[in-house]
Amino acid sequence: MNKPRLLLIAYRAFGDWIYSIPILPFLFKKYDVYLECNKKVSALVYDDPRFKEINIFDDTAFIEMVMKDNNFDKNKFLKEHLQTVYNKVQPDKVIDLSFSHENKTVASREQRQFFLSQKEREKIFGRWDYYSSVFDHIGMEKPDNLEFNSMYFSPQQIGFGERWRARHVSDFLVIIPPLGTTMQKFYPDMDHIILHIVNKYHNAYVYLMGDAGITEGSFGHNQIFDMTGKLSIKQSILMTKYADYVLGPETGLVAAAGMWGTPKTMLCNTCAIRQVAGMHENDYSLQSNWECSPCHRGIYTEADCEDVKYMEGKAYSSCVSGFKKEDIYKIIELVYEKKNIYNKSYFDRYVERGKTSIGKEIYDERWKLIKKYCCKEKTVLDYGCAAGSFLKGSSNGFIVSGYDINPYSPYHTQINGQYDILTMWDVIEHLKEPSNPILHYKPKYIFLTTPNLHKEVDFKTWKHNRPQEHLHYFNEATITKFLDELDYRVIDVNFEEGRIRDPQKPRDIITIAATRKIT
């Protein structure tokens, strides 16, 4: 049995449509939905099989006609166009989403409320959140539980996102749309924020997303990727699901993070945080501290804003400067701490271990092994040195250095050069590419410990089975083969450290010493 026909008219921006998405399950359940939309909405729904039909209104050509002909009657044109659509669909009901936000949350210059004082606009437009305004617009009470993520994505789009995440399985992925469509949607210190992220967090990757042409030049950094204009807006919206953090102005991409509960910071100045992000999980949005924020105005030209500033010849609303970098840095650190394994808590654990009697016994055993094969005055690099407790136990004239990926380690700075000895204590299993340190430093000797996946291990209950933290598992045969392929010969295999750490299961930790083959 056919459902009643609904003509849904949506001439909307990306963000407006994202906030409208929770109404769709209710509409699809009750109606056969025929969509009349502009180009922006069509970019988000073109492949959605739930719509009976999608008709695209060429709003770009429409705007050009309005600009070229002063006598062009746009209202008459739209009325005639919609009548044509109505005659084609023959709907039982029509819902027009136009002004679902403009009438309740933000004023445009065409509305008389635009010219009221900020306090008066706050009383009128500050009452509604972005979801409630849409439900009220279509005559429905907003339900308690909304389906924020009820947007359709194809298997191909999902597969692309999943492969992207898989390539960065243990990385900290950040998406930043640098600009939006209005003069308020910009942050002048964003370049500093981006560089701060990749310089402080070793495993952070920043992906700039949005329309083509919104970035200028390149950062020249191998952890910053300019994807503006290279991904479709729909794919970009889906990528916020797989990111660890999204940061930017009041744009559709930042709003999209709220669909999934991805941690995000929306820099709000048009509306209040509770309006645009109050219903989202993991929200860390900030309100501009400028006196006129929130202004509840759509600021598209200099004439629309009462407080304009110019940066590099471009006009922006002064409220874009109402955010402190320090506040954003604190949020990033909080999100990083929650997501990342190698955080401050992880670092502190090794600081404490270095103070224990077992810790000291372990470090003594490691130096004992090194001294067995190497004489004094050898250079040592402890790769993955944590707090440096092992290095501090050096004696007999060894020249020691350390490196650790944890941003809280005092040894966080990557170092180059040649070293006689490379140590990797409980490190090799954590590396995406275990061979990289060996190939990079080419030491004469390698000393390492790693969990030993021996025959008696019940992997499911094994304490060293740590998904995302331990990326590789070795035993004596596989670690020997691994080193052999890198032209190293194993000269010592023992379980002394394993005995110290767990006398009941000494073979769970294997210690290896190897030397470079003579060619």
XYZ file of C-alpha atoms in Angstrom:
519
model
C 0.000 0.000 0.000
C 1.387 3.393 -1.018
C 1.944 5.986 1.678
C 0.763 9.587 1.313
C 3.029 11.703 -0.863
C 5.141 14.364 0.830
C 6.873 17.125 -1.090
C 9.831 18.194 1.044
C 11.370 21.490 -0.082
C 14.922 22.028 1.126
C 16.828 25.009 -0.190
C 19.401 24.771 2.555
C 23.084 25.146 3.391
C 25.093 22.082 4.450
C 24.840 22.820 8.159
C 21.112 23.572 7.964
C 20.513 20.187 6.359
C 22.632 18.356 8.920
C 20.495 19.812 11.702
C 17.381 18.761 9.734
C 18.444 15.128 9.330
C 16.755 13.877 12.569
C 13.315 14.639 11.079
C 13.871 12.235 8.178
C 13.152 8.901 9.956
C 9.776 10.273 11.049
C 8.959 11.514 7.559
C 10.056 8.309 5.807
C 7.970 6.247 8.193
C 4.807 8.176 7.407
C 5.258 9.348 3.812
C 6.712 8.621 0.411
C 9.085 11.584 0.336
C 9.744 13.557 -2.844
C 12.588 16.009 -2.363
C 12.942 19.381 -4.048
C 16.377 20.773 -3.101
C 19.176 23.103 -4.084
C 22.645 22.032 -5.205
C 24.131 21.949 -1.707
C 21.519 19.592 -0.314
C 21.672 17.472 -3.473
C 25.382 16.911 -2.794
C 24.373 15.211 0.470
C 21.359 13.191 -0.713
C 21.936 12.425 -4.404
C 22.413 8.690 -3.766
C 19.932 8.265 -0.903
C 17.533 5.479 -1.955
C 14.988 6.416 0.710
C 13.694 9.332 -1.340
C 11.134 8.456 -3.980
C 12.465 11.197 -6.198
C 14.987 14.026 -5.954
C 14.603 17.178 -8.030
C 17.466 19.674 -8.041
C 16.818 23.394 -8.293
C 19.749 25.203 -9.918
C 20.118 27.942 -7.321
C 23.453 29.052 -8.827
C 21.788 29.968 -12.121
C 18.919 31.517 -10.188
C 21.278 33.821 -8.268
C 22.999 34.804 -11.520
C 19.647 35.807 -13.023
C 18.853 37.903 -9.960
C 22.245 39.657 -10.163
C 22.063 40.351 -13.926
C 18.511 41.665 -14.185
C 17.290 44.302 -11.757
C 13.759 43.765 -13.019
C 13.860 40.008 -12.450
C 10.926 38.986 -10.241
C 12.498 36.249 -8.141
C 9.370 35.590 -6.071
C 7.280 35.066 -9.207
C 9.948 32.798 -10.695
C 10.124 30.641 -7.559
C 6.359 30.451 -7.277
C 6.030 29.261 -10.882
C 8.876 26.768 -10.451
C 7.362 25.259 -7.319
C 3.970 25.066 -9.000
C 5.574 22.992 -11.752
C 7.095 20.673 -9.136
C 3.767 20.487 -7.285
C 1.916 19.535 -10.500
C 4.468 16.798 -11.165
C 4.496 15.250 -7.679
C 0.824 15.822 -6.766
C 1.654 15.684 -3.046
C -0.746 15.051 -0.223
C 1.354 17.292 1.990
C 4.077 19.935 1.512
C 6.823 20.792 4.011
C 9.061 23.724 3.163
C 12.180 23.842 5.331
C 13.033 27.370 4.233
C 13.654 29.661 7.198
C 13.423 26.785 9.693
C 16.475 28.302 11.350
C 16.321 31.880 10.116
C 12.966 32.453 11.806
C 14.046 30.999 15.134
C 17.820 31.026 15.706
C 19.477 33.586 13.433
C 18.241 36.637 11.530
C 19.111 37.577 7.961
C 19.160 41.114 6.638
C 15.753 40.590 4.990
C 14.151 40.272 8.447
C 13.244 43.281 10.558
C 14.667 41.493 13.655
C 18.113 41.804 12.088
C 18.123 45.470 13.056
C 17.073 45.009 16.680
C 19.607 45.315 19.478
C 21.746 42.326 20.446
C 19.777 41.837 23.669
C 16.470 41.945 21.806
C 17.701 39.437 19.249
C 18.905 37.197 22.083
C 15.397 37.136 23.574
C 13.846 36.177 20.230
C 16.438 33.859 18.694
C 18.214 32.523 21.771
C 15.265 30.391 22.897
C 15.598 27.666 20.289
C 18.223 25.014 19.668
C 18.871 24.077 16.041
C 17.025 20.767 16.270
C 13.969 22.053 18.090
C 13.555 24.837 15.548
C 13.283 22.326 12.690
C 10.782 20.095 14.478
C 8.701 23.100 15.463
C 8.852 24.372 11.879
C 7.259 21.163 10.574
C 4.687 21.083 13.378
C 6.219 18.289 15.469
C 7.380 18.221 19.061
C 11.042 17.309 19.279
C 11.396 13.723 20.606
C 13.699 12.972 23.531
C 15.852 10.574 21.519
C 16.956 11.842 18.139
C 18.726 9.908 15.406
C 21.485 12.405 14.697
C 23.290 10.013 12.339
C 20.362 9.020 10.120
C 22.086 10.272 6.964
C 22.567 7.698 4.201
C 26.067 6.688 3.110
C 26.938 4.158 0.425
C 29.119 1.100 1.069
C 31.828 2.753 -1.056
C 31.782 5.910 1.061
C 31.893 3.886 4.273
C 34.705 1.725 2.935
C 36.776 4.806 2.103
C 36.359 6.103 5.652
C 37.176 2.751 7.237
C 40.340 2.372 5.151
C 41.432 5.867 6.160
C 40.987 5.006 9.825
C 42.758 1.659 9.373
C 45.824 3.448 7.976
C 45.907 5.495 11.171
C 44.803 2.838 13.628
C 46.835 4.190 16.549
C 47.126 7.819 15.405
C 45.363 10.955 16.610
C 43.282 12.132 13.639
C 42.124 15.749 13.593
C 39.815 17.310 10.994
C 39.781 21.094 10.645
C 37.615 23.113 8.251
C 39.500 26.440 8.277
C 36.657 28.599 6.938
C 32.903 28.785 6.590
C 30.511 30.774 4.403
C 30.145 33.909 6.518
C 32.507 36.527 7.923
C 32.118 35.032 11.410
C 33.311 31.565 10.401
C 37.039 32.012 10.687
C 39.727 31.873 13.383
C 42.849 33.995 12.805
C 45.146 31.804 14.931
C 44.154 28.505 13.330
C 47.575 28.117 11.682
C 49.184 28.249 15.140
C 46.720 25.654 16.443
C 47.413 23.286 13.558
C 51.187 23.478 14.010
C 50.826 23.103 17.778
C 48.925 19.838 17.302
C 51.454 18.161 15.012
C 54.494 19.483 16.873
C 53.329 18.429 20.333
C 51.694 15.077 19.563
C 53.912 12.625 17.722
C 51.018 10.620 16.274
C 48.755 13.541 15.345
C 47.665 14.025 11.753
C 45.667 17.091 10.725
C 43.391 16.923 7.692
C 42.113 20.252 6.374
C 38.720 19.777 4.757
C 36.103 21.946 3.112
C 35.617 23.766 -0.174
C 38.426 24.259 -2.662
C 40.333 27.525 -2.389
C 39.827 28.136 1.329
C 43.476 27.512 2.200
C 46.461 29.391 0.913
C 49.790 27.694 0.381
C 51.069 24.619 2.163
C 52.311 23.960 5.656
C 55.075 21.760 4.252
C 54.596 19.292 7.106
C 54.266 15.551 6.594
C 51.530 15.318 9.228
C 49.317 18.021 7.715
C 47.192 17.177 4.680
C 45.253 19.746 2.682
C 42.170 17.877 1.457
C 40.122 21.000 0.723
C 38.267 20.523 -2.534
C 39.639 16.996 -2.942
C 36.855 15.112 -1.178
C 33.158 15.502 -1.762
C 31.324 17.279 1.035
C 29.392 14.086 1.734
C 32.572 12.049 2.110
C 34.069 14.772 4.297
C 31.031 14.662 6.577
C 31.435 10.911 6.955
C 35.143 11.306 7.756
C 34.200 13.146 10.953
C 32.856 9.810 12.189
C 36.310 8.232 11.951
C 38.274 11.216 13.295
C 39.359 11.612 16.906
C 38.724 15.338 17.060
C 37.111 18.032 14.906
C 37.843 21.730 15.358
C 36.529 24.747 13.497
C 34.009 27.549 13.215
C 30.223 27.138 13.027
C 30.307 25.064 9.830
C 28.496 21.999 8.582
C 31.605 19.833 9.003
C 31.949 20.646 12.698
C 28.196 20.152 13.178
C 28.587 16.780 11.430
C 30.902 15.587 14.206
C 27.889 15.865 16.501
C 26.113 13.218 14.404
C 28.532 10.607 15.699
C 29.552 11.971 19.092
C 33.058 12.631 17.808
C 34.853 15.001 20.209
C 34.678 18.477 18.741
C 35.205 22.157 19.425
C 32.928 24.529 17.560
C 34.030 28.148 17.807
C 30.670 29.828 18.342
C 29.870 33.460 17.794
C 26.652 33.504 15.733
C 24.642 31.415 18.191
C 25.083 30.098 21.713
C 26.765 26.747 22.314
C 23.592 25.226 23.771
C 21.805 25.999 20.483
C 24.253 24.427 18.052
C 25.899 21.732 20.191
C 23.982 21.367 23.454
C 22.564 17.965 22.500
C 25.824 16.488 21.212
C 28.014 14.049 23.109
C 31.707 14.835 23.658
C 31.244 18.509 22.903
C 33.926 21.008 23.940
C 32.672 24.061 22.073
C 33.730 27.595 22.996
C 31.831 30.871 22.891
C 33.548 33.987 21.603
C 34.200 36.401 24.460
C 33.367 39.385 22.229
C 30.679 41.634 23.659
C 28.268 41.074 20.743
C 28.514 37.258 20.817
C 26.182 35.561 20.172
C 24.823 38.062 17.662
C 22.142 35.840 16.043
C 22.899 37.436 12.687
C 23.958 35.981 9.362
C 26.980 38.145 8.499
C 27.668 37.900 4.773
C 28.967 41.391 3.953
C 30.714 44.211 5.761
C 27.412 46.082 5.870
C 25.916 43.285 7.986
C 28.424 43.608 10.848
C 28.842 46.490 13.262
C 32.386 45.502 14.273
C 34.589 44.615 11.292
C 38.324 44.033 11.244
C 40.631 43.498 8.283
C 43.246 40.778 8.061
C 45.462 40.526 4.993
C 43.023 42.673 3.060
C 39.972 40.550 3.941
C 37.080 41.623 6.121
C 36.023 39.529 9.119
C 33.779 40.070 12.092
C 35.878 41.087 15.101
C 34.268 38.352 17.193
C 36.489 35.786 15.436
C 39.281 37.015 17.717
C 37.271 36.216 20.846
C 38.823 32.791 21.473
C 42.021 32.074 23.412
C 44.576 29.678 21.991
C 45.300 28.439 25.506
C 41.681 27.326 25.960
C 41.810 25.396 22.698
C 45.153 23.807 23.657
C 43.665 22.564 26.933
C 40.742 20.953 25.118
C 43.037 19.262 22.616
C 45.155 17.869 25.448
C 42.051 16.589 27.240
C 40.758 14.859 24.114
C 44.206 13.440 23.351
C 44.542 12.097 26.890
C 41.216 10.295 26.658
C 41.908 8.742 23.291
C 45.612 8.009 23.234
C 47.413 5.175 24.923
C 50.678 7.079 25.204
C 49.378 9.878 27.380
C 50.432 11.425 30.686
C 49.030 8.542 32.742
C 51.016 6.094 30.641
C 54.169 8.158 31.146
C 53.593 8.537 34.889
C 53.309 4.767 35.210
C 56.886 4.364 33.999
C 58.092 7.152 36.255
C 56.718 5.224 39.219
C 58.066 1.893 37.996
C 61.562 3.354 37.911
C 61.330 4.025 41.650
C 60.424 0.453 42.641
C 62.869 -2.268 43.684
C 61.659 -4.489 40.818
C 62.203 -1.650 38.372
C 65.761 -1.127 39.567
C 66.427 -4.864 39.368
C 65.176 -4.898 35.771
C 67.459 -1.995 34.771
C 70.450 -3.646 36.469
C 69.748 -6.869 34.546
C 69.607 -4.962 31.258
C 72.941 -3.229 31.886
C 74.453 -6.520 32.952
C 73.524 -8.013 29.573
C 74.926 -5.050 27.640
C 78.221 -5.181 29.556
C 78.489 -8.883 28.750
C 78.911 -8.092 25.039
C 79.954 -4.446 24.857
C 82.834 -2.496 26.366
C 82.742 1.001 27.795
C 82.634 4.219 25.750
C 80.036 2.759 23.438
C 77.184 5.063 22.415
C 73.727 3.866 23.440
C 70.331 4.985 22.156
C 67.408 3.773 24.239
C 64.513 3.943 21.789
C 61.236 4.178 23.717
C 62.984 5.237 26.918
C 59.834 6.557 28.693
C 61.068 8.574 31.684
C 64.719 7.584 31.105
C 65.064 5.411 34.219
C 67.145 2.807 32.384
C 69.528 5.461 31.044
C 70.087 6.878 34.514
C 71.435 3.482 35.626
C 74.292 3.660 33.134
C 77.823 2.954 34.336
C 81.262 2.026 33.030
C 81.455 5.023 30.699
C 78.621 4.312 28.261
C 77.469 7.431 26.405
C 73.683 7.376 26.574
C 70.816 9.083 24.726
C 67.089 8.455 24.664
C 63.948 8.993 22.627
C 60.277 8.371 23.401
C 57.119 9.063 21.407
C 55.138 10.111 24.484
C 54.746 13.917 24.344
C 55.153 14.083 28.133
C 58.581 12.470 28.089
C 61.606 14.783 28.454
C 63.141 12.633 25.708
C 60.382 13.372 23.196
C 62.617 15.122 20.643
C 63.571 12.804 17.782
C 67.347 12.444 17.491
C 69.535 11.373 14.604
C 73.093 10.169 14.303
C 74.847 6.822 14.594
C 74.901 4.673 17.715
C 76.852 1.572 18.593
C 73.996 0.128 20.612
C 70.223 0.356 20.090
C 68.019 -0.777 22.967
C 64.275 -1.318 22.659
C 62.856 -2.479 25.962
C 59.165 -3.383 25.546
C 59.013 -1.259 22.409
C 59.179 -3.287 19.229
C 55.674 -4.725 19.677
C 54.224 -1.177 19.748
C 55.646 -0.020 16.412
C 53.676 -0.027 13.178
C 56.946 -0.706 11.359
C 59.237 -2.539 13.846
C 62.191 -2.404 11.476
C 62.246 1.395 11.157
C 64.518 2.250 14.136
C 66.973 -0.479 13.175
C 67.126 0.616 9.526
C 67.413 4.260 10.535
C 70.211 3.967 13.112
C 72.008 0.834 11.822
C 73.578 -0.003 15.199
C 76.230 -2.675 15.699
C 74.318 -4.203 18.631
C 70.610 -4.525 19.409
C 69.188 -5.367 22.825
C 65.448 -5.762 23.279
C 62.658 -7.296 25.297
C 59.187 -8.136 24.031
C 56.237 -10.335 25.046
C 56.943 -13.921 24.043
C 54.016 -15.633 22.325
C 55.093 -19.157 23.308
C 53.069 -22.354 23.009
C 51.666 -22.304 26.549
C 50.061 -18.870 26.120
C 46.259 -18.582 26.103
C 46.153 -15.537 23.849
C 42.581 -14.512 24.700
C 43.326 -14.138 28.400
C 47.011 -13.222 28.089
C 47.821 -9.938 29.849
C 50.023 -8.927 26.922
C 47.111 -9.196 24.487
C 46.448 -5.455 24.176
C 44.676 -4.473 20.958
C 45.844 -1.160 19.422
C 48.738 -0.972 21.880
C 50.591 -4.153 20.897
C 50.594 -4.261 17.103
C 52.947 -7.243 16.696
C 53.654 -10.423 18.638
C 56.893 -12.373 18.501
C 58.450 -15.569 19.823
C 62.031 -16.775 19.655
C 61.681 -18.097 16.112
C 59.926 -15.069 14.640
C 62.132 -12.463 16.323
C 65.217 -14.374 15.154
C 63.860 -14.459 11.597
C 62.930 -10.761 11.771
C 66.448 -9.772 12.843
C 68.086 -12.138 10.375
C 66.274 -10.434 7.498
C 67.737 -7.145 8.708
C 71.248 -8.682 8.705
C 71.509 -9.209 12.456
C 72.565 -12.391 14.219
C 71.050 -13.324 17.590
C 73.784 -13.901 20.163
C 71.745 -14.220 23.355
C 68.225 -15.361 24.261
C 67.137 -15.395 27.892
C 64.149 -14.991 30.207
C 65.854 -13.354 33.177
C 63.817 -10.177 32.942
C 60.682 -12.285 32.553
C 61.584 -14.031 35.805
C 61.978 -10.735 37.624
C 58.663 -9.412 36.337
C 56.656 -12.606 36.944
C 58.413 -15.580 38.607
C 55.383 -17.754 37.814
C 55.540 -17.032 34.069
C 59.140 -16.118 33.237
C 58.809 -17.144 29.574
C 56.160 -14.490 28.896
C 58.949 -11.963 28.335
C 61.853 -12.764 26.036
C 65.155 -10.859 26.027
C 67.261 -10.791 22.878
C 70.789 -9.594 22.106
C 71.919 -9.413 18.473
C 74.885 -8.110 16.503
C 75.144 -6.915 12.942
C 76.458 -9.565 10.564
C 79.880 -9.016 9.074
C 79.617 -8.549 5.314
